[in-house]
Structure formats: C-alpha cells, structure tokens
C-alpha cells in the first residue's frame, strides 16, 4: 500500500506573525520556517503504518518554491521513502493545491492520502476535503486514530462534543488532528540518509494545473486589541466587581 | 441572487450555531433559504421554518442521511445549487468537514471562518492563529463560506414562517460508513453555547484537579474548557480545548485558571465579554487581556470563590 503525504512549509508556530506596515501582506521576512505541525503528524502516522507493515511506500509531496526541499528532506529523515516537489507560487490556494494532488494521485495511485487538517498560516482547513471531492473518495477528517483493516480505513475523528468513528472504503483521504500521535525526532544517521533519497520536481504545467488566484488578499490588519483591565486584591474584590461592575453574575 | 445556509442539527434540534450563521447571511441582503438534510428530521424543519429571516426550507429527509456524512450531503447541495450565489455553514467541525467538499464540487475556492461581511464578495477572516485579520475578495461566482459563529449575534429562533420544499432523494455514496459515536455526557451547558466558561491550564497540575473547576462551573451553571497545554499534558480530552486549534468561545464571562495565555489560546477566547484571569505568575500574558486579574494560587482561591458565590 502506497501512502501519499502532502506537507507544507510554513512559518514556525513559535513565530508571532504581524501584518506588514502597509497592510497588504504579512511580514515573514527572515522568519524561521518549519513543516506545518499537522503535516508532521501526518508524516509520522504514515511512517508508523509502514513500520507496522501496512504501508509499503511513503511518498511526501510539497507544493511551493524550491525552499520546501528542506521540509521534504526533513520528512524523509523521519522515514518517508521519496519526495516530490511541485514547483509553484507559495500562495497557491487550497483548490489549486487539491487539483495538483489529484493529478499526482492519478500518476502515483496511492491508497491513502494522509495530510494535516490545516496549515497554521492560512488556517483554511480545506485541502483534504477538496481532494476527497475531486477524487470522489471518502474523507476521514480531524483524525485522532487510524486503523487499516479488512481493506478499509477505520478513522476516529475529533468532532464537537466527542469522537466519531467512520469506516472508509479505500482509497481515501485522511486528515490529522493533534492527538493522532507525537512525531519523533529525526536521528542524525537518518538525516544523512535522507540526503540521498530521491526527490523529483514537477511543474504546474506538467500537471496541467491553473494556479490563478480566486480569492484575493485585499488588506491585512492586526486583530482588535483588548485593553488590560485591573488587578483585584482578593476573591471578595473579584466577586464584588463581577456582581456590581461587570454584572455577569447574580 | 439567493443565499443558502446549511442547518446544523442532530435530527431533533436545530443547533444554535445555525442562528449565528443566519445572522451572517442576513448581512448579504438577499433572500435566505436553509437546507435541512438528515433523517426523520421533521422537528428540525419546523425550527428552521420558525427562525427569523428564512424564506424557504429545503428538506432532504432520508434514512441514508442519518449521520449527515459529507460524501452524501455535498452532492445534494451541488445538485440544488440553482441560483444561489452564497452557501454558508457554521465553522464547526461539521461545517468545516462539509463545505470544502461542496466548494470543490462547484469548482470554487472556499472561504473559511469569516468574521465579518463587508459586501457580497468581500469578507474578513483571521489567519496565522488570529494574529492577522485578512480582508479577502472572491472572484468566484458562488461563495462557499464557513462562519465564525461568535462574531455574529444569533437571529431570533422564533417568529419566522418559511415555506418548505422537499428535495428529490439521492442515494448513499458508499464511500464512507458511520460506525460509532462517543459524545461526552455532561449536564453542563455546551462549551460554545455557555454564558460562563471556566478554563484550566497547565497550572491545574493534573486531571483530578479539574474537579475544582467542575464544582465552580456547576455553581455558576457554566461550562469547563481547557488550554491546549492542559490537553497535550493529558489532563482532559481534546473536545474541551479552547483555542485556535480547538473551540472558539465568546461567553459573557470567561475565567482563565492557571492559564499563561499563549497566542493560540487567546485566539479562542478573546471575544469574551468579560475575562477573569487567575494565575500566580503576575507576568503571565493572560493578564494583558483580562478585565480582572487575580494574582494568587488557584488552589487557594478557587475553593474560596466557589464557597462565596
């Protein structure tokens, strides 16, 4: 069984991103870049499926400029077998990304595409669902547990209020939530080995994808700021304020 | 030029998030219809008819829709898209699961988590965990969008008198099958709908200590949430998580207990009307957004607060 794992290079989650001073974009010059955390969980899950003997090959793919080779190598150091870089603008939209992945799925014929539920830059949470629609397969989004058995994927999903378990016919798309696993750290020998693993590059033209923007970024602004309030001395003072000033408790 | 809102429901109750979504739809100033897709969901249809501002309720009521799987619902929306120019659903796990699938079938770029409607094509939405608010303009002929429910005050649940239209039944996709569901059983109000939310962070130390918060919550008829740090540490389940990667809440009163105030947590609660922070570290960033801060050991003050209320 082949598993395809799309990953995204994003600003590291520890970086506090701000709008540019002219309010047209975000300022990420010189920011530390990493694999999107949800994507890293997807790589880890795919590698575990391979270690369990369920998967035979784990292919990572990233769409963007050549800088994403760094993240593809990092994913191969975690255990992915080979990588594909689709050369495109870094601001490609989820629909265009899903179309690229569909084209790749047609070439590679994986049985599972395993990817993060959202990237922490655009916070869209769309690509997996869109790919599932274009591919006409089932989707197991926000997964906290994945089991492959009897030719199907049994996916437990994090939903509002609890958990839901689905049985998906293969092939299928699965998107990861935080609790699915804790990704390992790459060991030095694996990092060295990853440098020799195959990394192929494809272009949007080769895949026949139109990368035109449908939703234009018009403006960026900082979020409305809350003013810090006051410190109260003790519990009595707090209760007094909540009752008489804020009037939020009776 | 019409708007279609996708009702969120459990075949018995129309979920309040739908009323917030109707409020976002109202800002588009065009007729609003609502889709109720499920099984034996007549009660929900009646509630949708009564919701303020709805013209027509589209009804897809069939056994194969019992669990409302996106593989089955998305094609229904696609088949009935007619002259709808906007399709809206709440940005809950259900809406986020469904709408991108719909958008891809319609070949449009979806817009997630809108928090403001500027005009028919232009919307505001948070990016980078809420550190930046983006104004985006769509050139697609149909806008498919999830709505951040806390940013829109709900429309009235009663007073409307919408007509109904039954949609032609489809059949199950066969791609996905519902196996089971484990919903947290609680007498407390739902986190996203509660007027008072009390959340605990890493400062609680372990899961047992959350009992302190449950006791306080029961006294206030509030819900209990948690920071991602508390979830990651295994104190409480993930469905209690408040933050960018968890639930977005905006209650009248939010009490943050032993929570430092990481950006990703603030993104989930900073729209609350009144924020109280209780933390023994007086430099904790949570105090920068709190209306009332109490620098104290939570293990002293929470029992005291509970007994004095």
Coordinates of C-alpha atoms in Angstrom, one line a residue:
Chain A
X1 CA 0.0 0.0 0.0
X2 CA 1.3 3.4 -1.1
X3 CA 0.6 6.4 1.1
X4 CA 1.0 10.0 -0.2
X5 CA 1.7 12.6 2.4
X6 CA 1.4 16.3 1.2
X7 CA 3.3 18.6 3.5
X8 CA 3.6 22.4 3.7
X9 CA 6.5 24.7 4.6
X10 CA 5.1 27.4 7.0
X11 CA 6.3 29.9 9.4
X12 CA 7.3 28.1 12.6
X13 CA 4.5 28.0 15.2
X14 CA 6.6 29.9 17.7
X15 CA 6.9 33.0 15.5
X16 CA 4.3 35.7 16.1
X17 CA 3.3 36.9 12.7
X18 CA 2.3 40.6 12.1
X19 CA 0.8 42.4 9.2
X20 CA 3.3 44.5 7.0
X21 CA 3.3 48.2 7.8
X22 CA 1.5 49.0 4.5
X23 CA -1.2 46.5 5.5
X24 CA -1.1 44.5 2.2
X25 CA 0.5 41.3 3.4
X26 CA 2.1 39.6 6.4
X27 CA 5.7 40.2 7.4
X28 CA 7.5 36.9 7.4
X29 CA 10.9 38.1 6.2
X30 CA 13.7 36.1 7.9
X31 CA 11.1 34.1 9.9
X32 CA 12.0 30.6 10.9
X33 CA 10.3 28.1 8.7
X34 CA 9.2 24.5 9.5
X35 CA 7.0 21.7 8.5
X36 CA 3.4 22.6 9.4
X37 CA 2.8 20.8 12.7
X38 CA -0.3 18.9 11.4
X39 CA 1.7 17.8 8.4
X40 CA 4.4 16.4 10.6
X41 CA 1.8 14.3 12.4
X42 CA 0.7 13.0 9.0
X43 CA 4.3 12.0 8.1
X44 CA 4.7 10.3 11.5
X45 CA 1.4 8.4 11.1
X46 CA 2.4 7.2 7.6
X47 CA 5.8 6.1 8.7
X48 CA 4.2 4.2 11.6
X49 CA 1.8 2.4 9.1
X50 CA 4.9 1.4 7.2
X51 CA 6.7 0.2 10.3
X52 CA 3.5 -1.9 11.1
X53 CA 3.8 -3.5 7.7
X54 CA 0.6 -1.9 6.5
X55 CA 2.2 0.6 4.1
X56 CA 4.9 -0.3 1.6
X57 CA 5.9 3.1 0.5
X58 CA 5.5 6.6 1.9
X59 CA 5.8 9.5 -0.6
X60 CA 5.9 13.1 0.6
X61 CA 5.0 15.9 -1.6
X62 CA 5.2 19.7 -1.2
X63 CA 3.9 22.5 -3.4
X64 CA 5.8 25.8 -3.4
X65 CA 9.2 27.1 -4.3
X66 CA 12.4 25.2 -4.1
X67 CA 12.9 26.1 -0.4
X68 CA 10.4 23.4 0.5
X69 CA 13.2 20.9 -0.3
X70 CA 14.3 21.5 3.3
X71 CA 11.0 20.3 4.6
X72 CA 10.9 17.3 2.2
X73 CA 14.3 16.2 3.3
X74 CA 13.2 16.6 6.9
X75 CA 10.2 14.4 6.2
X76 CA 12.4 11.8 4.6
X77 CA 14.7 11.9 7.7
X78 CA 11.6 10.9 9.7
X79 CA 11.1 7.9 7.4
X80 CA 9.4 8.8 4.1
X81 CA 10.9 6.9 1.2
X82 CA 10.9 9.6 -1.5
X83 CA 9.8 13.1 -2.2
X84 CA 8.1 15.1 -5.0
X85 CA 8.3 18.8 -5.2
X86 CA 5.7 20.6 -7.3
X87 CA 7.2 23.9 -8.3
X88 CA 4.6 26.7 -7.8
X89 CA 4.0 30.0 -6.2
X90 CA 4.0 29.7 -2.4
X91 CA 0.5 31.3 -2.1
X92 CA -1.4 28.7 -4.2
X93 CA -4.9 28.3 -2.9
X94 CA -6.4 25.1 -1.4
X95 CA -8.5 24.3 -4.5
X96 CA -5.5 24.6 -6.8
X97 CA -3.4 22.5 -4.4
X98 CA -6.2 19.9 -4.3
X99 CA -6.1 19.8 -8.1
X100 CA -2.3 19.3 -8.1
X101 CA -2.7 16.5 -5.6
X102 CA -5.5 14.9 -7.7
X103 CA -3.2 15.0 -10.7
X104 CA -0.5 13.4 -8.6
X105 CA -2.9 10.8 -7.3
X106 CA -3.7 9.8 -10.9
X107 CA 0.0 9.3 -11.6
X108 CA 1.0 7.6 -8.3
X109 CA -2.2 5.7 -7.4
X110 CA -1.8 5.7 -3.6
X111 CA -4.4 4.0 -1.5
X112 CA -4.3 6.7 1.2
X113 CA -3.5 10.4 1.1
X114 CA -2.7 11.4 4.6
X115 CA -2.4 15.1 5.4
X116 CA -2.7 17.8 8.0
X117 CA -6.2 19.1 8.8
X118 CA -5.0 22.7 8.3
X119 CA -1.9 24.7 7.8
X120 CA -1.1 27.2 10.6
X121 CA -0.5 30.1 8.1
X122 CA -3.8 30.3 6.1
X123 CA -5.8 28.3 8.7
X124 CA -8.1 27.2 5.8
X125 CA -8.8 23.6 6.7
X126 CA -9.9 22.7 3.2
X127 CA -7.3 20.8 1.1
X128 CA -8.1 17.3 2.3
X129 CA -11.8 17.7 1.9
X130 CA -11.4 19.2 -1.6
X131 CA -9.1 16.4 -2.7
X132 CA -11.6 13.8 -1.5
X133 CA -14.3 15.6 -3.6
X134 CA -12.2 15.8 -6.7
X135 CA -11.0 12.2 -6.3
X136 CA -14.6 11.0 -5.4
X137 CA -13.4 9.1 -2.3
X138 CA -14.3 9.1 1.4
X139 CA -12.8 11.6 3.8
X140 CA -11.8 11.0 7.4
X141 CA -11.0 14.5 8.7
X142 CA -9.6 15.6 12.1
X143 CA -8.4 12.0 12.8
X144 CA -7.3 11.0 16.3
X145 CA -6.9 7.3 15.5
X146 CA -6.3 5.4 12.2
X147 CA -6.5 1.7 11.7
X148 CA -6.3 -0.1 8.4
X149 CA -8.1 -3.4 8.4
X150 CA -10.2 -5.6 6.1
X151 CA -9.4 -3.3 3.1
X152 CA -10.8 -0.3 4.8
X153 CA -9.7 2.7 6.9
X154 CA -11.2 2.9 10.3
X155 CA -10.9 6.5 11.3
X156 CA -11.8 8.0 14.7
X157 CA -12.5 11.8 14.3
X158 CA -12.4 14.7 16.8
X159 CA -15.8 16.3 16.5
X160 CA -17.6 18.9 18.6
X161 CA -18.7 17.2 21.7
X162 CA -16.7 14.0 21.3
X163 CA -15.5 11.4 18.9
X164 CA -16.9 9.8 15.7
X165 CA -15.7 6.6 14.1
X166 CA -16.1 6.0 10.3
X167 CA -15.2 3.1 8.0
X168 CA -13.8 4.4 4.7
X169 CA -13.5 2.5 1.6
X170 CA -10.0 2.7 0.1
X171 CA -8.7 4.7 -1.5
X172 CA -9.5 7.5 1.0
X173 CA -8.3 10.8 2.3
X174 CA -7.4 11.2 6.0
X175 CA -6.6 14.5 7.7
X176 CA -4.8 14.6 11.0
X177 CA -5.7 16.3 14.3
X178 CA -3.3 17.0 17.1
X179 CA -3.8 13.9 19.2
X180 CA -3.2 11.4 16.5
X181 CA 0.4 10.9 17.5
X182 CA 3.6 12.6 18.8
X183 CA 6.1 12.9 15.9
X184 CA 9.6 11.5 16.6
X185 CA 12.8 13.5 16.3
X186 CA 15.0 12.6 13.3
X187 CA 18.2 10.9 14.2
X188 CA 21.5 12.0 12.7
X189 CA 22.1 8.9 10.6
X190 CA 18.6 9.2 9.2
X191 CA 19.2 12.9 8.3
X192 CA 22.3 11.8 6.4
X193 CA 20.4 9.0 4.7
X194 CA 17.6 11.3 3.7
X195 CA 20.0 13.4 1.7
X196 CA 20.4 10.5 -0.7
X197 CA 16.7 9.7 -1.0
X198 CA 15.1 10.6 -4.4
X199 CA 13.5 14.0 -4.8
X200 CA 11.7 14.7 -8.1
X201 CA 10.4 18.0 -9.3
X202 CA 7.2 18.6 -11.4
X203 CA 5.7 21.8 -12.6
X204 CA 2.1 23.0 -12.7
X205 CA 2.3 22.9 -16.5
X206 CA 3.3 19.3 -16.4
X207 CA 0.3 18.5 -14.2
X208 CA -2.0 20.8 -16.3
X209 CA -3.0 22.9 -13.3
X210 CA -4.1 26.6 -13.5
X211 CA -2.8 28.3 -10.4
X212 CA -4.7 31.5 -10.8
X213 CA -5.9 33.2 -7.6
X214 CA -9.7 33.2 -7.0
X215 CA -9.7 34.9 -3.6
X216 CA -7.5 38.0 -3.5
X217 CA -5.9 39.3 -0.3
X218 CA -7.0 42.9 -0.2
X219 CA -5.8 44.0 3.2
X220 CA -4.2 42.8 6.4
X221 CA -4.6 44.3 9.8
X222 CA -3.8 43.4 13.4
X223 CA -6.7 42.0 15.4
X224 CA -8.6 44.3 17.7
X225 CA -6.7 44.6 20.9
X226 CA -8.2 44.2 24.3
X227 CA -7.1 46.6 26.9
X228 CA -5.7 45.1 30.1
X229 CA -8.0 45.7 32.9
X230 CA -7.3 45.9 36.6
X231 CA -5.8 43.6 39.2
X232 CA -8.0 42.8 42.1
X233 CA -6.7 42.1 45.6
X234 CA -8.6 39.1 46.6
X235 CA -11.6 36.9 46.0
X236 CA -14.1 39.2 47.7
X237 CA -13.0 42.1 45.5
X238 CA -13.3 39.9 42.4
X239 CA -16.9 38.8 43.3
X240 CA -17.8 42.5 44.0
X241 CA -16.5 43.5 40.6
X242 CA -18.3 40.7 38.8
X243 CA -21.6 41.4 40.5
X244 CA -21.7 45.2 40.6
X245 CA -19.4 46.4 37.8
X246 CA -19.5 43.8 35.1
X247 CA -22.9 42.4 36.2
X248 CA -22.1 39.0 34.7
X249 CA -23.1 37.0 37.8
X250 CA -26.1 37.5 40.1
Chain B
X1 CA -29.2 36.0 -6.1
X2 CA -30.0 34.0 -3.0
X3 CA -28.1 32.6 0.0
X4 CA -28.3 29.0 1.2
X5 CA -27.5 28.3 4.8
X6 CA -26.7 24.7 5.8
X7 CA -28.5 23.8 9.0
X8 CA -26.5 22.2 11.8
X9 CA -28.6 19.7 13.7
X10 CA -28.8 16.2 15.2
X11 CA -32.1 15.3 13.5
X12 CA -34.0 16.6 16.6
X13 CA -32.7 20.0 17.4
X14 CA -31.5 22.9 15.2
X15 CA -28.1 23.8 16.7
X16 CA -27.8 27.4 17.9
X17 CA -24.7 27.9 15.6
X18 CA -27.2 27.9 12.7
X19 CA -28.8 31.1 14.1
X20 CA -25.5 32.9 14.1
X21 CA -24.9 31.7 10.6
X22 CA -28.2 33.1 9.6
X23 CA -27.1 36.4 11.1
X24 CA -24.0 36.4 8.9
X25 CA -26.2 35.6 5.9
X26 CA -28.6 38.5 6.7
X27 CA -25.7 40.9 6.1
X28 CA -25.7 39.9 2.5
X29 CA -29.1 41.5 2.0
X30 CA -30.6 38.8 -0.3
X31 CA -33.2 36.1 0.3
X32 CA -32.1 33.3 2.6
X33 CA -33.0 29.6 2.3
X34 CA -31.9 26.9 4.6
X35 CA -31.1 23.3 3.9
X36 CA -32.1 20.7 6.5
X37 CA -30.6 17.3 5.4
X38 CA -31.0 14.3 7.8
X39 CA -33.3 11.5 8.7
X40 CA -36.6 11.9 10.4
X41 CA -35.7 15.5 11.0
X42 CA -39.2 17.0 10.8
X43 CA -38.8 18.7 14.2
X44 CA -35.7 20.5 12.8
X45 CA -37.6 21.6 9.7
X46 CA -40.2 23.2 11.9
X47 CA -37.5 25.0 13.9
X48 CA -35.8 26.2 10.7
X49 CA -39.2 27.5 9.4
X50 CA -39.5 29.5 12.6
X51 CA -36.1 31.0 12.5
X52 CA -36.1 34.7 11.7
X53 CA -35.3 35.8 8.1
X54 CA -35.7 32.4 6.3
X55 CA -37.7 32.3 3.1
X56 CA -37.7 28.6 2.3
X57 CA -36.5 25.4 4.0
X58 CA -35.1 22.8 1.6
X59 CA -35.7 19.4 3.0
X60 CA -33.7 16.3 2.3
X61 CA -35.1 13.7 4.7
X62 CA -33.9 10.1 4.1
X63 CA -32.5 7.2 6.1
X64 CA -29.1 7.3 4.4
X65 CA -28.7 10.8 5.7
X66 CA -29.0 9.8 9.4
X67 CA -25.3 10.7 10.1
X68 CA -25.1 13.5 7.5
X69 CA -21.9 12.3 6.0
X70 CA -20.3 14.9 3.7
X71 CA -19.9 12.3 1.0
X72 CA -23.7 12.2 0.9
X73 CA -24.7 15.8 1.6
X74 CA -22.2 17.6 -0.7
X75 CA -23.8 16.2 -3.9
X76 CA -27.2 17.3 -2.7
X77 CA -26.0 20.8 -2.4
X78 CA -24.3 20.6 -5.7
X79 CA -27.5 19.3 -7.4
X80 CA -29.6 22.0 -5.9
X81 CA -27.3 25.0 -6.3
X82 CA -29.7 26.7 -8.7
X83 CA -29.2 30.5 -8.4
X84 CA -27.6 30.5 -5.0
X85 CA -24.7 32.9 -5.0
X86 CA -23.6 32.2 -1.4
X87 CA -23.5 29.0 0.6
X88 CA -22.9 29.3 4.3
X89 CA -22.4 26.9 7.2
X90 CA -21.2 27.4 10.8
X91 CA -17.4 26.9 11.2
X92 CA -17.9 23.9 13.5
X93 CA -16.3 20.5 12.9
X94 CA -19.4 19.6 10.9
X95 CA -19.3 22.7 8.7
X96 CA -15.5 22.6 8.2
X97 CA -15.8 19.0 7.2
X98 CA -18.6 19.6 4.6
X99 CA -18.2 22.9 2.9
X100 CA -14.7 22.5 1.3
X101 CA -16.1 19.3 -0.3
X102 CA -19.0 21.3 -1.7
X103 CA -16.7 24.1 -2.9
X104 CA -14.5 21.6 -4.8
X105 CA -17.6 20.0 -6.5
X106 CA -18.7 23.5 -7.6
X107 CA -15.1 24.4 -8.6
X108 CA -14.9 27.4 -6.3
X109 CA -12.3 28.4 -3.7
X110 CA -14.0 28.2 -0.3
X111 CA -13.5 30.9 2.4
X112 CA -13.1 29.7 5.9
X113 CA -14.1 31.2 9.2
X114 CA -15.4 34.6 8.1
X115 CA -15.9 37.0 11.0
X116 CA -17.3 40.0 9.0
X117 CA -19.2 40.6 5.8
X118 CA -18.1 43.8 4.0
X119 CA -20.0 43.3 0.8
X120 CA -21.3 40.4 -1.4
X121 CA -17.7 39.5 -2.4
X122 CA -15.5 40.8 0.4
X123 CA -15.1 39.3 3.9
X124 CA -12.8 39.4 6.9
X125 CA -11.2 36.3 8.3
X126 CA -8.4 35.5 10.8
X127 CA -5.2 34.0 9.6
X128 CA -2.0 33.0 11.5
X129 CA -3.9 31.9 14.6
X130 CA -5.8 35.2 14.7
X131 CA -2.6 37.3 14.7
X132 CA -3.7 38.9 11.5
X133 CA -7.1 39.7 10.2
X134 CA -7.2 39.4 6.4
X135 CA -9.7 41.1 4.1
X136 CA -10.3 38.9 1.2
X137 CA -12.2 39.4 -2.1
X138 CA -13.6 36.5 -4.0
X139 CA -14.0 36.5 -7.8
X140 CA -15.8 33.1 -7.9
X141 CA -19.5 33.2 -8.9
X142 CA -20.5 31.2 -5.8
X143 CA -19.1 32.0 -2.4
X144 CA -18.9 28.9 -0.2
X145 CA -18.0 30.0 3.3
X146 CA -17.9 28.8 6.9
X147 CA -18.9 31.4 9.5
X148 CA -17.1 32.1 12.8
X149 CA -20.3 32.0 14.9
X150 CA -19.0 34.0 17.9
X151 CA -18.6 37.0 15.5
X152 CA -22.3 37.3 14.7
X153 CA -25.2 37.7 17.3
X154 CA -27.8 35.0 16.6
X155 CA -31.1 35.8 14.8
X156 CA -34.3 35.1 16.7
X157 CA -35.2 31.4 16.8
X158 CA -38.9 32.2 16.5
X159 CA -41.2 34.5 14.6
X160 CA -40.4 33.2 11.1
X161 CA -42.8 31.3 8.8
X162 CA -40.8 29.9 6.0
X163 CA -42.2 27.6 3.4
X164 CA -40.8 24.1 2.7
X165 CA -39.6 22.3 -0.4
X166 CA -38.8 18.6 -0.4
X167 CA -35.7 17.7 -2.5
X168 CA -35.5 14.6 -4.6
X169 CA -33.9 11.8 -2.6
X170 CA -30.5 10.6 -3.7
X171 CA -28.7 7.5 -2.6
X172 CA -25.7 6.7 -0.3
X173 CA -22.3 7.3 -1.9
X174 CA -21.0 4.1 -0.3
X175 CA -17.6 5.8 0.2
X176 CA -17.9 6.2 3.9
X177 CA -19.9 4.4 6.6
X178 CA -20.8 5.6 10.1
X179 CA -19.5 3.1 12.8
X180 CA -20.0 4.8 16.1
X181 CA -20.0 8.0 18.1
X182 CA -18.9 8.7 21.6
X183 CA -20.3 12.0 22.8
X184 CA -19.2 13.4 26.1
X185 CA -22.1 13.1 28.5
X186 CA -22.5 16.2 30.6
X187 CA -25.3 18.1 32.4
X188 CA -23.3 21.3 31.9
X189 CA -24.0 23.6 29.0
X190 CA -22.1 23.1 25.8
X191 CA -18.8 24.9 25.7
X192 CA -19.6 27.0 22.7
X193 CA -23.1 28.0 23.9
X194 CA -22.4 28.6 27.6
X195 CA -22.8 32.1 29.1
X196 CA -20.0 31.3 31.5
X197 CA -16.9 29.3 30.7
X198 CA -14.2 28.3 33.2
X199 CA -11.0 27.0 31.7
X200 CA -8.0 25.4 33.2
X201 CA -4.4 25.3 32.0
X202 CA -1.2 23.5 32.9
X203 CA -1.3 25.2 36.3
X204 CA -4.0 22.7 37.4
X205 CA -1.2 20.1 37.5
X206 CA -3.3 17.1 36.7
X207 CA -6.8 15.9 35.6
X208 CA -8.1 15.3 39.1
X209 CA -7.7 18.9 40.0
X210 CA -10.1 19.9 37.2
X211 CA -12.8 18.8 39.8
X212 CA -12.2 22.2 41.4
X213 CA -13.3 23.8 38.1
X214 CA -16.3 21.5 37.7
X215 CA -17.6 22.4 41.1
X216 CA -17.3 26.1 40.4
X217 CA -18.9 25.6 37.0
X218 CA -21.9 23.8 38.5
X219 CA -22.4 26.6 40.9
X220 CA -22.4 29.1 38.0
X221 CA -24.2 26.9 35.5
X222 CA -21.1 27.3 33.3
X223 CA -19.0 25.0 31.0
X224 CA -15.5 23.9 31.6
X225 CA -12.8 24.3 29.0
X226 CA -9.0 23.9 28.9
X227 CA -5.9 25.2 27.2
X228 CA -4.0 23.2 24.7
X229 CA -1.2 22.8 27.2
X230 CA -3.7 21.0 29.5
X231 CA -4.9 18.8 26.7
X232 CA -1.4 18.0 25.5
X233 CA -0.5 17.1 29.1
X234 CA -3.3 14.6 29.1
X235 CA -5.3 16.3 31.9
X236 CA -8.6 16.4 29.9
X237 CA -9.9 15.3 26.5
X238 CA -9.4 17.4 23.4
X239 CA -13.0 18.4 22.9
X240 CA -12.5 20.7 25.9
X241 CA -9.8 22.6 24.2
X242 CA -10.3 26.4 23.7
X243 CA -8.1 28.0 21.2
X244 CA -7.1 28.3 17.5
X245 CA -6.9 24.5 17.1
X246 CA -9.8 23.9 19.4
X247 CA -13.1 25.6 20.1
X248 CA -13.8 29.4 19.7
X249 CA -15.9 30.7 22.6
X250 CA -17.3 34.1 23.4
X251 CA -19.2 33.8 26.7
X252 CA -20.3 36.7 28.9
X253 CA -17.8 35.6 31.5
X254 CA -14.6 33.7 30.8
X255 CA -12.5 32.6 33.8
X256 CA -9.0 31.5 32.9
X257 CA -7.4 29.5 35.7
X258 CA -3.8 28.6 35.7
X259 CA -3.5 29.5 32.0
X260 CA -0.5 31.6 30.9
X261 CA -2.2 33.0 27.8
X262 CA -0.4 31.6 24.7
X263 CA -1.5 33.3 21.5
X264 CA -3.2 30.2 20.3
X265 CA -5.4 30.1 23.5
X266 CA -6.2 33.8 23.2
X267 CA -7.4 33.3 19.7
X268 CA -10.1 31.1 21.1
X269 CA -11.5 33.3 23.8
X270 CA -10.6 36.9 23.4
X271 CA -14.0 37.8 22.1
X272 CA -15.5 37.0 25.5
X273 CA -17.3 39.9 27.1
X274 CA -15.6 39.8 30.5
X275 CA -12.3 37.9 31.1
X276 CA -11.0 37.0 34.5
X277 CA -7.5 35.6 34.9
X278 CA -6.4 33.7 38.0
X279 CA -2.7 32.9 37.9
X280 CA 0.1 33.0 40.5
X281 CA 2.6 34.4 37.9
X282 CA 1.9 38.1 37.8
X283 CA 3.8 38.4 34.4
X284 CA 1.6 35.8 32.7
X285 CA 0.4 37.3 29.3
X286 CA -3.2 36.3 30.1
X287 CA -3.3 39.4 32.4
X288 CA -2.9 41.6 29.3
X289 CA -6.3 40.7 28.0
X290 CA -8.1 40.2 31.4
X291 CA -10.6 42.7 32.7
X292 CA -10.0 41.4 36.2
X293 CA -6.8 39.7 37.2
X294 CA -6.2 38.0 40.5
X295 CA -2.6 37.1 41.2
X296 CA -2.9 34.1 43.6
X297 CA -2.6 30.4 43.9
X298 CA -5.6 28.8 42.2
X299 CA -5.7 26.0 44.8
X300 CA -6.5 28.7 47.5
X301 CA -8.8 31.0 45.6
X302 CA -11.0 28.6 43.5
X303 CA -12.4 26.8 46.6
X304 CA -12.8 30.2 48.2
X305 CA -14.6 31.6 45.2
X306 CA -16.8 28.5 45.0
X307 CA -17.9 28.8 48.6
X308 CA -18.5 32.5 48.5
X309 CA -20.7 32.5 45.4

